[in-house]
XYZ file of N, CA and C in Angstrom:
648
model
N -104.989 24.035 41.897
C -104.130 23.772 41.443
C -104.973 22.493 43.388
N -105.002 21.690 43.788
C -106.277 20.390 45.137
C -104.971 21.192 46.144
N -105.093 21.071 47.819
C -104.464 20.311 48.286
C -103.404 19.352 48.214
N -105.146 18.322 47.350
C -103.869 17.037 47.931
C -102.988 16.504 46.393
N -103.186 17.260 45.739
C -101.867 17.463 44.981
C -100.763 17.880 45.224
N -100.311 18.722 46.786
C -99.025 19.271 46.714
C -97.447 18.223 47.265
N -96.925 18.481 47.575
C -96.328 17.684 48.195
C -95.321 16.794 47.574
N -94.873 16.432 47.716
C -94.340 14.713 47.811
C -95.392 13.751 47.277
N -95.387 12.922 45.586
C -96.521 11.853 45.577
C -96.412 10.719 46.208
N -97.820 10.204 46.262
C -97.782 9.279 47.478
C -96.348 7.598 46.302
N -95.780 6.900 46.971
C -95.415 5.523 46.656
C -95.993 4.505 46.706
N -96.114 4.008 45.844
C -97.457 2.793 45.740
C -96.019 1.699 46.121
N -96.197 0.786 47.394
C -95.499 -0.164 47.978
C -95.759 -1.278 47.138
N -95.760 -1.902 46.245
C -96.193 -3.467 45.981
C -94.722 -4.665 47.340
N -96.011 -5.506 47.609
C -95.528 -6.086 48.212
C -95.111 -7.564 47.647
N -93.856 -8.303 47.384
C -93.239 -9.048 46.298
C -93.368 -11.146 47.768
N -93.718 -12.107 47.571
C -94.140 -12.674 47.938
C -92.503 -13.796 47.480
N -92.256 -14.578 48.071
C -91.093 -15.490 48.340
C -91.505 -16.523 48.372
N -91.151 -16.969 46.815
C -91.115 -18.724 46.561
C -91.481 -19.341 48.157
N -92.316 -20.435 48.253
C -92.235 -21.536 49.018
C -91.712 -22.434 48.291
N -90.638 -23.216 49.368
C -90.240 -24.347 49.036
C -91.233 -25.530 49.233
N -91.520 -26.069 48.141
C -92.588 -27.464 49.165
C -91.463 -28.377 50.392
N -92.541 -28.821 50.890
C -92.022 -29.668 52.071
C -90.220 -30.872 51.721
N -91.505 -31.096 51.288
C -90.687 -32.834 50.445
C -89.820 -32.514 49.586
N -89.495 -31.750 48.673
C -88.103 -30.922 48.047
C -87.310 -30.650 49.399
N -88.013 -29.651 51.310
C -86.841 -30.075 52.143
C -86.510 -31.391 52.692
N -87.140 -32.442 52.908
C -87.554 -33.152 53.106
C -86.538 -34.205 52.042
N -85.669 -34.832 50.851
C -84.830 -35.339 50.450
C -84.140 -34.570 50.370
N -84.178 -33.462 49.723
C -82.811 -32.640 50.374
C -81.471 -32.820 51.666
N -82.894 -33.398 52.173
C -81.929 -33.112 53.862
C -81.279 -34.790 53.753
N -81.561 -35.428 53.639
C -81.890 -37.333 53.024
C -80.488 -37.375 52.369
N -80.535 -36.407 51.700
C -79.323 -36.939 50.647
C -78.302 -36.182 51.260
N -78.600 -35.402 51.342
C -77.555 -34.641 52.377
C -76.571 -35.791 53.646
N -77.641 -36.166 54.690
C -77.293 -37.383 56.619
C -76.618 -38.274 55.358
N -77.176 -38.120 53.779
C -76.541 -40.489 53.170
C -75.124 -39.620 52.907
N -74.467 -38.498 52.683
C -73.896 -38.296 51.624
C -72.679 -38.177 52.859
N -73.246 -37.550 53.979
C -72.291 -37.916 55.420
C -71.830 -38.808 55.645
N -72.496 -40.233 56.089
C -72.632 -41.007 56.234
C -71.493 -41.759 54.826
N -71.169 -42.102 53.963
C -70.811 -42.428 53.705
C -68.865 -42.263 53.150
N -70.039 -40.320 53.332
C -67.426 -39.800 53.599
C -66.446 -40.600 54.667
N -68.073 -40.936 56.001
C -67.725 -40.860 57.009
C -67.036 -42.263 57.065
N -67.878 -43.384 56.516
C -67.562 -44.622 56.200
C -65.990 -44.671 55.174
N -65.551 -44.251 54.054
C -64.434 -43.912 53.903
C -63.419 -43.660 54.591
N -63.401 -42.524 55.345
C -62.558 -41.864 56.483
C -62.220 -42.532 56.639
N -62.898 -43.885 57.775
C -62.582 -44.144 58.908
C -62.499 -45.774 58.747
N -62.826 -46.283 57.398
C -62.208 -47.083 56.888
C -61.988 -47.702 54.967
N -62.233 -46.431 55.039
C -61.441 -46.907 53.529
C -59.899 -47.349 53.904
N -58.888 -46.714 54.839
C -57.838 -46.849 54.101
C -57.127 -47.394 55.079
N -57.971 -48.144 55.893
C -57.455 -48.878 56.943
C -57.750 -50.162 56.566
N -58.198 -51.194 56.330
C -58.294 -52.392 55.906
C -56.928 -53.163 55.533
N -56.855 -53.991 56.029
C -55.327 -55.216 55.835
C -55.673 -55.969 54.774
N -55.217 -57.067 54.071
C -55.318 -57.315 52.490
C -55.471 -58.621 52.409
N -55.977 -59.228 52.222
C -57.512 -58.904 52.467
C -57.975 -59.266 53.335
N -58.215 -58.709 54.172
C -59.740 -59.518 55.944
C -58.905 -60.872 55.949
N -57.648 -60.858 56.258
C -56.833 -62.908 56.754
C -58.066 -62.875 58.697
N -57.914 -64.083 58.475
C -58.211 -64.591 59.480
C -57.092 -65.461 59.910
N -56.581 -65.164 61.549
C -55.996 -66.025 62.258
C -55.775 -66.288 63.026
N -55.743 -67.552 62.776
C -56.093 -68.518 64.680
C -55.191 -69.042 65.220
N -55.436 -69.143 66.841
C -54.038 -69.590 67.938
C -54.522 -70.240 68.338
N -53.482 -71.790 68.135
C -53.655 -72.789 69.232
C -52.540 -73.066 70.354
N -52.776 -72.773 71.537
C -51.980 -73.551 72.289
C -51.406 -71.725 72.986
N -50.344 -71.554 74.204
C -50.810 -70.465 74.918
C -49.825 -70.167 73.889
N -50.416 -68.487 74.536
C -49.477 -66.847 73.810
C -48.202 -67.311 74.670
N -47.218 -66.852 73.357
C -45.863 -66.314 74.514
C -45.698 -65.207 75.356
N -45.326 -65.025 76.152
C -45.210 -64.025 77.383
C -44.952 -62.814 76.062
N -45.070 -61.902 77.087
C -44.666 -61.049 76.109
C -42.694 -60.330 76.108
N -42.321 -59.846 75.111
C -40.632 -60.050 75.554
C -40.213 -58.689 75.820
N -39.649 -58.742 77.126
C -39.209 -57.640 78.004
C -38.753 -57.227 77.275
N -38.350 -55.741 77.472
C -37.502 -54.899 76.895
C -35.823 -54.346 77.167
N -35.557 -55.812 78.488
C -34.535 -56.053 79.936
C -34.310 -57.220 80.239
N -33.288 -57.846 80.195
C -33.178 -58.563 81.152
C -33.263 -59.924 80.270
N -33.559 -61.555 80.983
C -33.748 -62.688 80.471
C -35.717 -62.896 79.434
N -35.091 -63.853 78.439
C -36.568 -63.823 78.096
C -37.151 -64.925 78.549
N -38.534 -64.512 79.148
C -39.430 -65.679 80.347
C -39.946 -67.081 78.816
N -40.132 -66.291 78.091
C -40.307 -67.355 76.992
C -39.368 -68.167 75.709
N -38.395 -68.352 76.796
C -36.956 -69.444 76.311
C -37.793 -71.355 76.699
N -37.540 -71.093 76.591
C -38.519 -73.224 76.818
C -39.473 -72.891 75.830
N -40.264 -71.976 76.800
C -41.665 -72.589 75.835
C -42.164 -73.320 74.485
N -42.832 -73.392 74.690
C -43.962 -74.257 72.881
C -45.022 -73.110 72.156
N -42.890 -73.538 70.833
C -43.852 -71.641 70.206
C -45.117 -72.059 70.024
N -46.625 -71.503 69.766
C -48.042 -71.386 69.371
C -48.805 -71.769 68.060
N -49.403 -71.993 67.714
C -49.911 -72.167 65.718
C -50.593 -71.916 65.391
N -50.059 -71.119 64.427
C -51.273 -69.896 63.928
C -51.471 -70.593 63.103
N -52.933 -70.227 62.628
C -52.998 -70.633 61.431
C -54.270 -69.536 60.528
N -53.884 -69.691 59.502
C -53.689 -68.294 58.395
C -54.314 -69.194 56.711
N -53.638 -67.991 56.675
C -53.802 -67.937 54.422
C -52.106 -67.437 54.435
N -51.286 -67.620 53.078
C -50.308 -67.328 53.082
C -50.695 -65.997 52.074
N -49.515 -66.018 51.122
C -49.860 -64.345 49.685
C -50.484 -64.681 49.239
N -50.684 -66.251 48.361
C -51.582 -66.109 47.621
C -53.239 -66.929 48.207
N -53.584 -66.254 49.172
C -54.324 -66.912 50.011
C -54.751 -68.350 50.622
N -53.649 -69.024 50.367
C -53.426 -70.922 50.128
C -53.514 -70.777 51.855
N -53.751 -71.960 53.356
C -53.880 -72.205 54.005
C -52.795 -72.263 54.449
N -52.182 -72.251 55.371
C -51.038 -72.018 56.022
C -50.775 -72.117 57.507
N -49.709 -72.737 58.026
C -49.554 -72.655 59.547
C -48.399 -71.701 59.770
N -47.382 -71.159 61.606
C -46.448 -71.143 61.686
C -46.977 -71.703 62.925
N -45.658 -72.955 63.276
C -45.831 -73.619 64.945
C -44.674 -74.610 64.667
N -45.047 -75.722 65.727
C -43.575 -76.838 65.477
C -44.009 -77.961 64.310
N -43.364 -77.905 63.664
C -42.760 -78.793 62.330
C -42.010 -79.975 62.603
N -41.372 -79.983 63.745
C -40.112 -81.318 63.759
C -39.167 -81.325 63.521
N -39.096 -79.230 62.922
C -37.486 -79.129 62.424
C -37.533 -77.580 62.665
N -36.115 -77.379 63.465
C -35.501 -75.583 63.578
C -36.190 -74.672 62.890
N -36.206 -73.544 62.828
C -36.907 -72.400 61.821
C -36.677 -71.518 62.985
N -36.359 -69.914 61.833
C -36.727 -68.861 62.566
C -37.852 -68.312 61.764
N -38.792 -67.602 62.907
C -39.494 -66.974 62.390
C -38.996 -65.786 62.781
N -39.599 -65.080 61.338
C -39.054 -63.297 61.201
C -40.905 -62.996 61.079
N -40.383 -61.212 61.703
C -41.361 -60.398 61.724
C -41.108 -60.076 61.571
N -42.321 -59.334 59.808
C -41.573 -57.608 59.874
C -43.462 -57.660 59.782
N -42.938 -55.825 59.181
C -44.508 -54.925 58.193
C -43.964 -54.273 57.916
N -45.037 -53.750 56.652
C -44.171 -53.867 55.821
C -43.716 -52.443 56.080
N -43.955 -51.173 55.760
C -43.993 -50.120 56.946
C -42.932 -49.080 57.035
N -42.226 -51.201 58.265
C -41.295 -50.477 58.961
C -39.947 -50.190 57.749
N -39.453 -48.780 58.563
C -38.257 -48.595 57.442
C -36.637 -50.150 57.794
N -36.918 -50.588 59.422
C -35.107 -51.402 59.302
C -36.037 -53.071 58.391
N -37.500 -53.031 58.983
C -37.638 -54.177 57.612
C -37.261 -54.137 55.922
N -37.170 -52.747 55.859
C -37.154 -53.139 53.840
C -35.591 -52.968 53.734
N -34.975 -52.089 55.517
C -33.327 -52.505 54.908
C -33.101 -54.071 55.475
N -34.132 -54.772 56.643
C -33.089 -56.601 57.000
C -33.219 -57.633 56.029
N -34.977 -57.224 54.818
C -35.748 -58.226 54.325
C -33.954 -58.163 52.819
N -33.935 -57.327 52.128
C -33.168 -57.439 51.070
C -31.720 -58.286 51.705
N -31.806 -57.377 52.883
C -30.069 -57.879 52.929
C -29.769 -59.597 53.053
N -31.264 -60.066 53.656
C -30.982 -61.513 54.120
C -31.223 -62.554 52.816
N -31.992 -61.508 51.575
C -32.352 -62.324 50.265
C -31.072 -62.065 49.924
N -30.012 -61.014 50.076
C -28.963 -61.106 49.577
C -27.960 -62.519 49.585
N -27.872 -62.791 50.859
C -27.450 -63.757 51.862
C -27.696 -64.877 51.486
N -28.786 -65.047 51.321
C -29.803 -66.713 51.616
C -29.884 -67.626 49.740
N -28.783 -66.036 49.076
C -28.474 -66.485 47.410
C -27.265 -67.316 47.098
N -26.413 -67.152 48.617
C -25.500 -67.564 48.472
C -25.014 -69.421 49.478
N -25.791 -68.202 50.716
C -25.883 -69.255 52.312
C -27.092 -69.562 52.262
N -27.414 -70.562 53.356
C -28.431 -70.549 54.779
C -28.422 -71.206 55.281
N -29.850 -70.986 56.681
C -29.548 -71.517 57.607
C -29.282 -73.011 58.430
N -28.712 -72.664 58.522
C -27.560 -74.221 59.367
C -28.201 -74.805 59.969
N -27.791 -76.225 59.993
C -28.899 -77.883 61.092
C -29.682 -78.066 60.350
N -30.044 -77.402 58.854
C -31.824 -77.361 58.088
C -32.935 -76.635 58.567
N -33.003 -75.988 59.463
C -33.569 -74.347 60.254
C -33.825 -74.101 58.194
N -35.191 -73.256 58.734
C -35.928 -72.510 57.619
C -36.065 -71.617 58.256
N -36.482 -70.929 56.797
C -37.364 -69.796 57.712
C -38.852 -69.452 57.016
N -39.360 -68.745 58.016
C -41.556 -69.111 57.995
C -41.057 -67.349 58.502
N -42.249 -66.716 57.690
C -42.286 -65.600 57.945
C -43.940 -64.817 58.066
N -44.175 -63.877 59.532
C -44.815 -63.507 59.851
C -45.119 -62.138 58.993
N -46.313 -61.545 58.314
C -46.415 -60.717 58.165
C -47.326 -59.666 58.268
N -47.265 -58.600 59.382
C -47.908 -58.078 60.719
C -48.459 -56.501 60.474
N -49.324 -56.349 61.218
C -49.632 -54.581 61.534
C -50.090 -53.863 59.985
N -50.603 -54.334 59.062
C -51.183 -53.736 57.864
C -51.695 -53.465 57.581
N -51.570 -52.132 57.050
C -52.308 -51.507 57.108
C -51.730 -50.757 55.695
N -53.533 -49.862 55.122
C -53.278 -50.152 53.426
C -52.698 -48.525 53.448
N -52.859 -47.569 54.492
C -52.747 -46.137 54.410
C -51.052 -45.423 54.779
N -50.155 -47.034 54.804
C -48.818 -47.203 55.471
C -48.002 -47.281 54.184
N -47.045 -46.648 53.760
C -46.106 -47.065 51.925
C -45.455 -48.651 52.605
N -45.832 -48.369 50.865
C -45.201 -50.590 50.897
C -46.511 -51.462 50.818
N -48.089 -50.893 51.125
C -48.797 -51.751 50.991
C -48.952 -51.980 49.514
N -49.161 -53.538 49.404
C -49.663 -54.321 49.720
C -48.631 -54.867 50.304
N -48.077 -55.599 51.875
C -46.575 -56.879 51.424
C -46.637 -57.980 50.602
N -47.890 -58.059 49.915
C -47.184 -59.530 49.275
C -46.595 -58.398 48.135
N -46.559 -57.143 47.559
C -46.131 -56.333 46.073
C -44.704 -56.882 46.843
N -44.884 -55.642 47.964
C -42.961 -55.671 48.381
C -42.129 -57.373 48.270
N -42.832 -57.580 49.535
C -41.715 -59.369 49.785
C -41.234 -59.840 48.084
N -42.214 -59.784 47.185
C -42.299 -60.086 45.813
C -41.364 -59.773 45.460
N -41.292 -58.087 44.705
C -40.340 -56.858 44.577
C -38.766 -57.545 45.353
N -38.996 -57.830 46.523
C -37.304 -58.056 47.011
C -36.913 -59.323 46.443
N -38.080 -60.432 46.233
C -37.718 -62.022 46.085
C -37.460 -62.423 47.366
N -38.099 -62.192 48.570
C -38.089 -63.349 49.550
C -39.210 -64.613 48.933
N -38.290 -64.859 49.121
C -38.919 -66.170 48.647
C -39.594 -67.572 50.352
N -39.021 -67.377 51.130
C -39.142 -67.889 52.897
C -41.519 -68.302 52.396
N -42.285 -69.068 52.462
C -43.514 -68.407 53.616
C -43.643 -67.441 54.316
N -44.997 -66.788 53.790
C -45.331 -66.404 54.431
C -46.797 -66.294 55.216
N -46.933 -65.776 55.879
C -48.543 -66.212 57.182
C -48.406 -64.422 57.143
N -49.801 -63.920 56.416
C -50.752 -63.031 56.596
C -51.139 -62.654 57.845
N -51.133 -62.196 59.205
C -51.418 -61.536 60.314
C -52.787 -60.760 59.913
N -53.584 -60.990 61.431
C -55.249 -60.555 60.666
C -55.557 -58.584 61.162
N -56.380 -58.470 60.975
C -56.161 -56.380 61.800
C -56.419 -56.540 63.272
N -56.491 -57.629 63.957
C -56.133 -56.981 64.840
C -54.411 -58.183 66.068
N -54.100 -58.533 65.094
C -52.468 -58.886 64.358
C -51.710 -59.769 65.351
N -53.593 -60.987 65.767
C -53.112 -62.154 66.351
C -51.886 -62.644 66.426
N -51.174 -62.855 65.208
C -50.025 -63.544 64.920
C -48.916 -62.663 66.479
N -49.298 -61.682 65.456
C -47.197 -60.977 66.408
C -47.855 -60.744 68.126
N -48.982 -61.147 68.728
C -49.223 -61.036 70.059
C -49.547 -62.484 70.704
N -49.662 -63.228 69.887
C -49.701 -64.945 70.153
C -47.812 -65.011 70.411
N -46.976 -63.846 69.214
C -45.632 -64.734 69.732
C -44.390 -63.748 70.407
N -45.601 -63.107 71.281
C -45.205 -61.807 72.588
C -44.923 -60.500 71.847
N -45.038 -60.289 70.208
C -43.455 -59.344 70.397
C -44.444 -57.877 69.813
N -43.856 -56.742 69.809
C -44.522 -55.822 69.436
C -43.481 -54.442 68.476
N -42.183 -55.038 67.979
C -41.825 -54.021 67.602
C -41.451 -55.470 66.174
N -40.218 -54.446 65.331
C -39.912 -55.392 63.394
C -38.056 -54.576 63.414
N -37.791 -55.598 62.838
C -37.842 -56.940 62.344
C -38.223 -57.969 63.594
N -39.083 -58.664 63.589
C -38.885 -59.955 64.854
C -38.274 -60.494 64.561
N -37.385 -62.077 65.448
C -37.295 -63.295 65.149
C -37.086 -64.454 66.348
N -37.768 -65.604 66.079
C -38.315 -66.280 67.135
C -37.361 -67.862 66.411
N -37.024 -67.323 67.116
C -35.186 -69.053 66.777
C -36.201 -70.265 67.223
N -36.754 -71.119 66.838
C -37.351 -72.204 67.299
C -36.262 -73.288 66.903
N -36.321 -74.885 68.538
C -35.999 -75.734 68.216
C -36.566 -76.640 67.250
N -36.248 -77.563 67.001
C -36.757 -79.654 66.389
C -38.057 -79.592 67.178
N -37.625 -79.735 68.495
C -39.614 -79.925 69.478
C -40.379 -78.381 69.664
N -40.798 -78.186 68.837
C -41.162 -76.947 68.893
C -41.134 -75.324 70.269
N -39.984 -75.721 70.824
C -39.577 -74.666 71.991
C -38.610 -73.712 71.453
N -39.154 -72.405 71.828
C -37.875 -71.506 71.611
C -37.238 -71.222 72.742
N -36.145 -70.641 71.284
C -34.590 -70.947 71.875
C -34.347 -69.631 71.655
N -34.890 -67.990 71.497
C -34.377 -67.100 72.057
C -34.721 -66.486 71.224
N -35.566 -64.866 71.097
C -36.490 -64.172 70.827
C -35.293 -62.460 71.153
N -35.682 -61.871 69.802
C -34.521 -60.503 69.853
C -35.713 -59.640 68.468
N -35.214 -58.613 68.503
C -36.054 -57.702 67.355
C -35.337 -56.918 66.652
N -34.768 -56.446 65.949
C -34.086 -55.034 65.321
C -33.253 -56.070 63.899
N -32.605 -54.733 63.424
C -32.086 -55.205 61.837
C -31.400 -56.701 63.007
N -30.703 -57.742 62.582
C -30.062 -59.064 63.058
C -28.610 -58.984 61.551
N -27.384 -58.559 62.161
C -26.652 -58.964 60.916
C -26.288 -60.465 60.815
N -25.807 -61.091 59.325
C -26.254 -62.112 59.098
C -25.030 -62.982 60.073
N -24.391 -63.015 60.586
C -23.373 -63.715 61.117
C -24.595 -64.015 62.224
N -24.963 -63.344 62.929
C -25.399 -63.530 64.228
C -26.223 -64.262 64.125
N -27.339 -64.439 63.580
C -28.720 -64.926 62.819
C -28.137 -66.525 62.821
N -27.054 -66.959 61.667
C -26.676 -68.033 61.317
C -25.665 -68.591 62.622
N -25.148 -68.023 63.822
C -25.076 -68.137 65.145
C -26.030 -68.672 65.708
N -26.805 -67.655 66.045
C -28.081 -68.313 66.959
C -29.105 -69.615 66.845
N -28.669 -69.792 64.632
C -29.783 -71.172 64.473
C -28.380 -71.997 64.046
N -27.723 -71.877 64.434
C -26.413 -73.535 64.208
C -27.011 -74.189 65.174
N -27.243 -73.149 66.299
C -27.065 -73.713 68.282
C -28.752 -74.586 68.353
N -29.642 -74.454 67.376
C -30.355 -75.147 67.922
C -30.645 -76.332 67.495
N -31.658 -77.238 68.236
C -30.847 -78.343 68.414
C -32.953 -79.353 67.587
């Protein structure tokens, strides 16, 4: 036996080639991933925060001073600004001086106090009315598709709220023009368009009736 045949036989190592991925395919996959990420970001940031269905509210006249947490209301005697936008049916409407006394009710569809106040008012108005020919008008504000009771039109219809409703816009322009920041809110307005009182929170119907009776 020759010396070459002794010991461990030699092993032949066969090199394996890794498959090459074409550069064009890598670029295509990269573009698809970026597009998917952009689409996902759009839905996460915009898909649930739009109001119904993107109304615009314009304000004519000076905005009311913000309602303070305590003390005298500096907006008493000021003229109510005119808010122009659309109602729940998408038809043009305004909230502003009308020549008649009125009570502007401000509600947010997700506000638990509003959800308690609206049906209470509906029940009261079935057998009563605001004194002195005053009437309710409504501002539906802080509309958010990600919060309960959206859309507000369905909520108010379900509760049987019959007063006209102005849809606020995404910036809550109407709310800020009335100088309010919490819900429910009430702005009592004299027939000459001046503010007689502003209150927030759930109000008993006898208090609403008493203030409305003092409007002139």
